[in-house]
Short mmCIF file of C-alpha atoms in Angstrom, two decimals:
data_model
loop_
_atom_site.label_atom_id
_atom_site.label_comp_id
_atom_site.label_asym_id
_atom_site.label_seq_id
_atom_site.Cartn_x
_atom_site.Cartn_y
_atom_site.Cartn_z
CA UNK A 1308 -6.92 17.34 4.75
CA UNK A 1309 -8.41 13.78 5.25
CA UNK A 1310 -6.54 11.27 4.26
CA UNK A 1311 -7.36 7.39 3.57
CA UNK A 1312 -5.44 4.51 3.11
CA UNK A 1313 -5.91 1.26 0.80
CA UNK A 1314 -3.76 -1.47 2.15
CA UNK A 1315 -2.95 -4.54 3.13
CA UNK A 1316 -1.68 -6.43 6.22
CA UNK A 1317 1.20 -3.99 6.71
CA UNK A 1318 -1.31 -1.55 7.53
CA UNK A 1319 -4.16 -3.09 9.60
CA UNK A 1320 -4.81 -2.44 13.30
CA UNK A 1321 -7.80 -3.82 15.40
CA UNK A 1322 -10.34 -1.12 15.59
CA UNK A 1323 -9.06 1.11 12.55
CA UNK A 1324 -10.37 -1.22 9.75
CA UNK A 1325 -13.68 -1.56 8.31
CA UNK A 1326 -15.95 -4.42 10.00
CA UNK A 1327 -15.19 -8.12 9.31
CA UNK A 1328 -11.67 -7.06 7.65
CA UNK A 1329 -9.18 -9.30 8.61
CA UNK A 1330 -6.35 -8.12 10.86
CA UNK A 1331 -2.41 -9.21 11.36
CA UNK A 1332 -1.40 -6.91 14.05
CA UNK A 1333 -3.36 -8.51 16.96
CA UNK A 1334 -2.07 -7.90 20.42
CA UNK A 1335 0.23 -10.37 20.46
CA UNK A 1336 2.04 -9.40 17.04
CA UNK A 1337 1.77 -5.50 18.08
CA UNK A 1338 3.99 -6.78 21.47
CA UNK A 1339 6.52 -8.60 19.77
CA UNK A 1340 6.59 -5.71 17.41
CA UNK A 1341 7.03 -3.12 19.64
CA UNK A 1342 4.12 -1.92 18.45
CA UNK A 1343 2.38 0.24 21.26
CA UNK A 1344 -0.40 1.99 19.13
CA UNK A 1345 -2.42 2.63 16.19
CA UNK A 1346 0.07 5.59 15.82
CA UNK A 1347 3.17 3.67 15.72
CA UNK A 1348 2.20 2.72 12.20
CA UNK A 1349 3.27 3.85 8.84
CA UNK A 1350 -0.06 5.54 7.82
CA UNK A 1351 -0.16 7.29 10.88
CA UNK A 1352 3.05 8.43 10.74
CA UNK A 1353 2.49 10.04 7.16
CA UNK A 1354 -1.07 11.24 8.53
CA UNK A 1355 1.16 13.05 11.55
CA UNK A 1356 3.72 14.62 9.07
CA UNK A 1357 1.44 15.84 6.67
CA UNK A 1358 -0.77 17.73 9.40
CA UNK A 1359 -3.62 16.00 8.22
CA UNK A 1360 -6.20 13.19 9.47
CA UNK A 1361 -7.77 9.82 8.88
CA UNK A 1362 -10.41 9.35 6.83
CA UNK A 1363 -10.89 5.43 6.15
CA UNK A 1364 -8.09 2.86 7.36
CA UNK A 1365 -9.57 0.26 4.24
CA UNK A 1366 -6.36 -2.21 4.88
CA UNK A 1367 -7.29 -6.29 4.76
CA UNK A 1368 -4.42 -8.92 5.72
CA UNK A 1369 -3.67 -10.45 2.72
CA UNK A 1370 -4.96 -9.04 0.42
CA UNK A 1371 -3.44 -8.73 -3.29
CA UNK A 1372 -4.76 -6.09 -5.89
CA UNK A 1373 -5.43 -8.86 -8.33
CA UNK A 1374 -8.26 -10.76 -8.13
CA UNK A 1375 -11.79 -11.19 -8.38
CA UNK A 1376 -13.09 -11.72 -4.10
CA UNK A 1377 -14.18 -8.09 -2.29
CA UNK A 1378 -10.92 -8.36 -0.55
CA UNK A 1379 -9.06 -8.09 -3.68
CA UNK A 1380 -7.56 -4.14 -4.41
CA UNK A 1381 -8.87 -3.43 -7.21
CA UNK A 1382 -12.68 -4.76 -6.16
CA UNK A 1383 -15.91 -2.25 -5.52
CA UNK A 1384 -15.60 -2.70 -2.50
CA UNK A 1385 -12.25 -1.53 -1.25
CA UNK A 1386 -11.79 0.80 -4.25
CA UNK A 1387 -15.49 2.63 -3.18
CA UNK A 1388 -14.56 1.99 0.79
CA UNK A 1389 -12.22 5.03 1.30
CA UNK A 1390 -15.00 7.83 2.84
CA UNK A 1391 -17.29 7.96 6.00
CA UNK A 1392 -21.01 8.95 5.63
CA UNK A 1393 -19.01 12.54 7.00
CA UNK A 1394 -16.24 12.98 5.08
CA UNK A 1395 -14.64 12.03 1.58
CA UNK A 1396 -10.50 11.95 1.50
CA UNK A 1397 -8.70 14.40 -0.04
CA UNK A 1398 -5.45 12.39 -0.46
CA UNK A 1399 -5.57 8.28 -0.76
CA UNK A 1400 -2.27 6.52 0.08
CA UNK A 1401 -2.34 3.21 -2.20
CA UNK A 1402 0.35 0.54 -0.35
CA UNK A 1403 -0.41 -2.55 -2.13
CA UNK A 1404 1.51 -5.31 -4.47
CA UNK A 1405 3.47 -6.88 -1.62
CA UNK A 1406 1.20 -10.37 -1.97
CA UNK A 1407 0.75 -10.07 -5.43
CA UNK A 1408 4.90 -10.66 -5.55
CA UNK A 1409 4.85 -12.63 -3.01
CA UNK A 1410 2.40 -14.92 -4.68
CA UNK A 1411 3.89 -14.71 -8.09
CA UNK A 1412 0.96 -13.39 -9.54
CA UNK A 1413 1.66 -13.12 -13.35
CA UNK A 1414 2.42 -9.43 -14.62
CA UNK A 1415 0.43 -8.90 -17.35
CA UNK A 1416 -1.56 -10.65 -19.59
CA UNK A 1417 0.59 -11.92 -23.18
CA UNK A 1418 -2.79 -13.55 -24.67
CA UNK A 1419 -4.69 -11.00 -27.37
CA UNK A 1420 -8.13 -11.43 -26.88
CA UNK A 1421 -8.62 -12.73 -23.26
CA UNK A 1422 -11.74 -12.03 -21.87
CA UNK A 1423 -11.86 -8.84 -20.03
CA UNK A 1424 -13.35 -9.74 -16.46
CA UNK A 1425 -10.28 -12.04 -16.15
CA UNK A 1426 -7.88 -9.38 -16.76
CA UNK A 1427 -7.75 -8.80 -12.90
CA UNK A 1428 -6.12 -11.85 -12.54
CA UNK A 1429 -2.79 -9.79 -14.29
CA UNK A 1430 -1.05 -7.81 -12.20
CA UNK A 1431 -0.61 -4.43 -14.54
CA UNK A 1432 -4.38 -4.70 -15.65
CA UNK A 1433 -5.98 -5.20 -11.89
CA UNK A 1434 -3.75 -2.33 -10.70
CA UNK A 1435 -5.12 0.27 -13.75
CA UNK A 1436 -8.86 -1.20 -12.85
CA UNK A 1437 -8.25 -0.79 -8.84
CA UNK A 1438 -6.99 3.33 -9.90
CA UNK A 1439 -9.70 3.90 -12.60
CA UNK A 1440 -11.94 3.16 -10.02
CA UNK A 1441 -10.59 5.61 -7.12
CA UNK A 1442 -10.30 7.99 -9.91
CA UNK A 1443 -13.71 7.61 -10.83
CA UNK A 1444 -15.78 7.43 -7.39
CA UNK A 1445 -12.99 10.17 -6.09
CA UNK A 1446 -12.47 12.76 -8.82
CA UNK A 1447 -11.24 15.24 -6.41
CA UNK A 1448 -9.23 13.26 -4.45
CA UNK A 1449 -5.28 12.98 -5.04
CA UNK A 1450 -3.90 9.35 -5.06
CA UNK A 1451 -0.51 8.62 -3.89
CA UNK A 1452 0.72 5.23 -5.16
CA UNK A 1453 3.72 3.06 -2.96
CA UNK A 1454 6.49 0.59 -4.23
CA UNK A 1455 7.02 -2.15 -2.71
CA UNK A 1456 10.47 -2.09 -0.89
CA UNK A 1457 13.10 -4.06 0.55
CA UNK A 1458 13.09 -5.35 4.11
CA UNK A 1459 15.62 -6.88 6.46
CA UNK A 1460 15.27 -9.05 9.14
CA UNK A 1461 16.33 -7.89 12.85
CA UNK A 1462 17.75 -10.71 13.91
CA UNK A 1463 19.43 -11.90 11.15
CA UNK A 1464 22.39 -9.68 9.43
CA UNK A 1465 22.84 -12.96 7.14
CA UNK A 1466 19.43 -12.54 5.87
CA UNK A 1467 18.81 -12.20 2.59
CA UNK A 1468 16.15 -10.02 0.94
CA UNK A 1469 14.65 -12.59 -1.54
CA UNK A 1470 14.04 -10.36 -4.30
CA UNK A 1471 11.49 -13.35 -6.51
CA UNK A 1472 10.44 -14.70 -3.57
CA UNK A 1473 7.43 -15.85 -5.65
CA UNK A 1474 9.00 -16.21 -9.49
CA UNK A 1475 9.59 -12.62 -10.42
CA UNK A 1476 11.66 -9.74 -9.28
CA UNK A 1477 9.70 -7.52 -7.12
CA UNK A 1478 11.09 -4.82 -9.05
CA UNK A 1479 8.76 -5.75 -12.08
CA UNK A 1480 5.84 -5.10 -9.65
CA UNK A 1481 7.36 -1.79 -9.48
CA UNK A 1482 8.03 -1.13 -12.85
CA UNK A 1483 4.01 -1.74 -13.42
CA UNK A 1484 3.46 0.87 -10.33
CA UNK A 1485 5.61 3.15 -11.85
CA UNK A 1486 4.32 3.19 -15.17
CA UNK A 1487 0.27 2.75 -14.47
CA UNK A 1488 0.87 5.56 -11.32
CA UNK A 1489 2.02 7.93 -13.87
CA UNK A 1490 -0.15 6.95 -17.06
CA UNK A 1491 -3.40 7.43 -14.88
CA UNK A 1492 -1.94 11.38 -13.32
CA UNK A 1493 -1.31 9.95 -9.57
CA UNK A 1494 1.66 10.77 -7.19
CA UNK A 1495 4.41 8.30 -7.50
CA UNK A 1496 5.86 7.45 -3.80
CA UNK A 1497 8.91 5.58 -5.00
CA UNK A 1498 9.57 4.38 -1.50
CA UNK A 1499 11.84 1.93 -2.90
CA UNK A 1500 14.24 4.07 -5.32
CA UNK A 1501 15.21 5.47 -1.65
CA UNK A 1502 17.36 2.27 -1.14
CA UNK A 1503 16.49 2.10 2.41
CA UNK A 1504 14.85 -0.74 3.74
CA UNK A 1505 12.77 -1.36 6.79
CA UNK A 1506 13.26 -3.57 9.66
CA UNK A 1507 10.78 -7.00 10.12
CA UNK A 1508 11.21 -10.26 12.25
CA UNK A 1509 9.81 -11.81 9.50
CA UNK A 1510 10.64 -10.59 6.73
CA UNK A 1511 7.72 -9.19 5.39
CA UNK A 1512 5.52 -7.38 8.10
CA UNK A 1513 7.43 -4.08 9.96
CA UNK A 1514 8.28 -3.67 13.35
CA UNK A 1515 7.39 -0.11 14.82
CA UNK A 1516 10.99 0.91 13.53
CA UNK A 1517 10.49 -1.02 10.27
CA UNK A 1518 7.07 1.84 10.26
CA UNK A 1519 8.72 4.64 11.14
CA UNK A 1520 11.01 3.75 8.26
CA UNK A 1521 8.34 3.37 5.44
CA UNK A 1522 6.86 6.81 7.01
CA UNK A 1523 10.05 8.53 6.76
CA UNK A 1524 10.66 7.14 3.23
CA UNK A 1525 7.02 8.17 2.28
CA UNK A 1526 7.26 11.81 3.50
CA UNK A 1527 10.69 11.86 1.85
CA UNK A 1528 9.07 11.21 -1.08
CA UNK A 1529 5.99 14.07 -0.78
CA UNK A 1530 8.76 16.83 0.09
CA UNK A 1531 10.42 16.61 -3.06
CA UNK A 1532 7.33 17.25 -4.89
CA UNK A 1533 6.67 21.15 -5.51
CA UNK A 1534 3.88 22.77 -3.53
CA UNK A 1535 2.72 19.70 -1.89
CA UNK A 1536 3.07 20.80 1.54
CA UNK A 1537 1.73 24.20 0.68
CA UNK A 1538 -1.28 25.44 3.44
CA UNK A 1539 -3.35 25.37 1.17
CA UNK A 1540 -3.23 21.80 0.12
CA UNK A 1541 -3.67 20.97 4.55
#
């Protein structure tokens, strides 16, 4: 099973990202990290416990799925950037939203008749285009789509998650996951619901324990769904 990945900084590494894509684990954030390799990331930890492989790492450092730029999520370019000239995925992990938050990007769109090309700019709207898209240029592929979920800082036990760091609740992001993952037929990886969050020094970006911890809460997530680890699906 090949698997790619649709991201943003939380999953880049030097070397594993398409050409010109920009990167926030350099060396020096990977070191104060403790980030050794490529494989001390989340993706590759799901890629390890699912037996399976990398297909296309398409992950760009700040990058929201709103939007109208190639960088944005929902875009051509990163929705049709997911295969090799070899090999197509079978199974595309979607881990995006976390800037859109951040950003207080506005939810959905409460005006009747706006024009349609600036629907992106809505946060419920841009995700449905960025999945209609992978749906379309992937119809065989399964898509697995990520909330976003809480974080604490490592050397701070005072710290406070700020939950509308940008306006709004991150948990309306999640809502719109929820609801557009399951209206389009794609796996819901409700990371979040797990109520277990993930270590940064930052607040945002995970160390390699803060990884391992989305990994663990992603593969949590694929075991309870019937079948999915059958051999057959490898």
């Amino acid at each position: 099973m090949f698997v790619s990945i649709l991201g943003d900084s939380i999953s880049t590494f030097p070397g594993y990202q398409p050409e010109g894509y920009a990167v926030y684990y350099d060396r020096e954030k990977q070191i104060r990290n403790g980030i050794n390799s490529a494989h001390d990331l989340w993706w590759a930890r799901v890629i390890q416990g699912l037996g399976a492989e990398l297909c296309v790492n398409n992950a760009y450092s700040g990058s929201r799925v709103t939007g109208t730029s190639p960088a944005s999520g929902n875009s051509t370019e990163r929705t049709h950037g997911l295969h090799t000239s070899e090999y197509r995925p079978d199974l595309i992990l979607v881990y995006l939203g976390t800037n859109d938050w951040g950003y207080g990007v506005p939810l959905r769109n409460e005006k009747p008749g706006l024009l349609r090309t600036r629907d992106v700019g809505y946060f419920d709207s841009a995700y449905r285009c960025m999945l209609n898209r992978i749906i379309k240029y992937y119809p065989k592929a399964r898509i697995a789509c990520g909330t976003i979920s809480r974080s604490y800082l490592r050397t701070d036990s005072s710290w406070v998650f700020p939950e509308a760091v940008g306006g709004t609740r991150y948990e309306k992001y999640n809502d719109i996951i929820r609801s557009v993952a399951q209206e389009r037929k794609c796996i819901l990886i409700d990371a979040d619901a797990r109520n277990i969050p993930y270590e940064t020094l930052d607040g945002f970006h995970p160390t390699a324990r803060g990884h391992a911890t989305i990994a663990d809460n992603w593969l949590s997530c694929f075991s309870e769904i019937p079948g999915f680890l059958s051999p057959d699906l490898k």
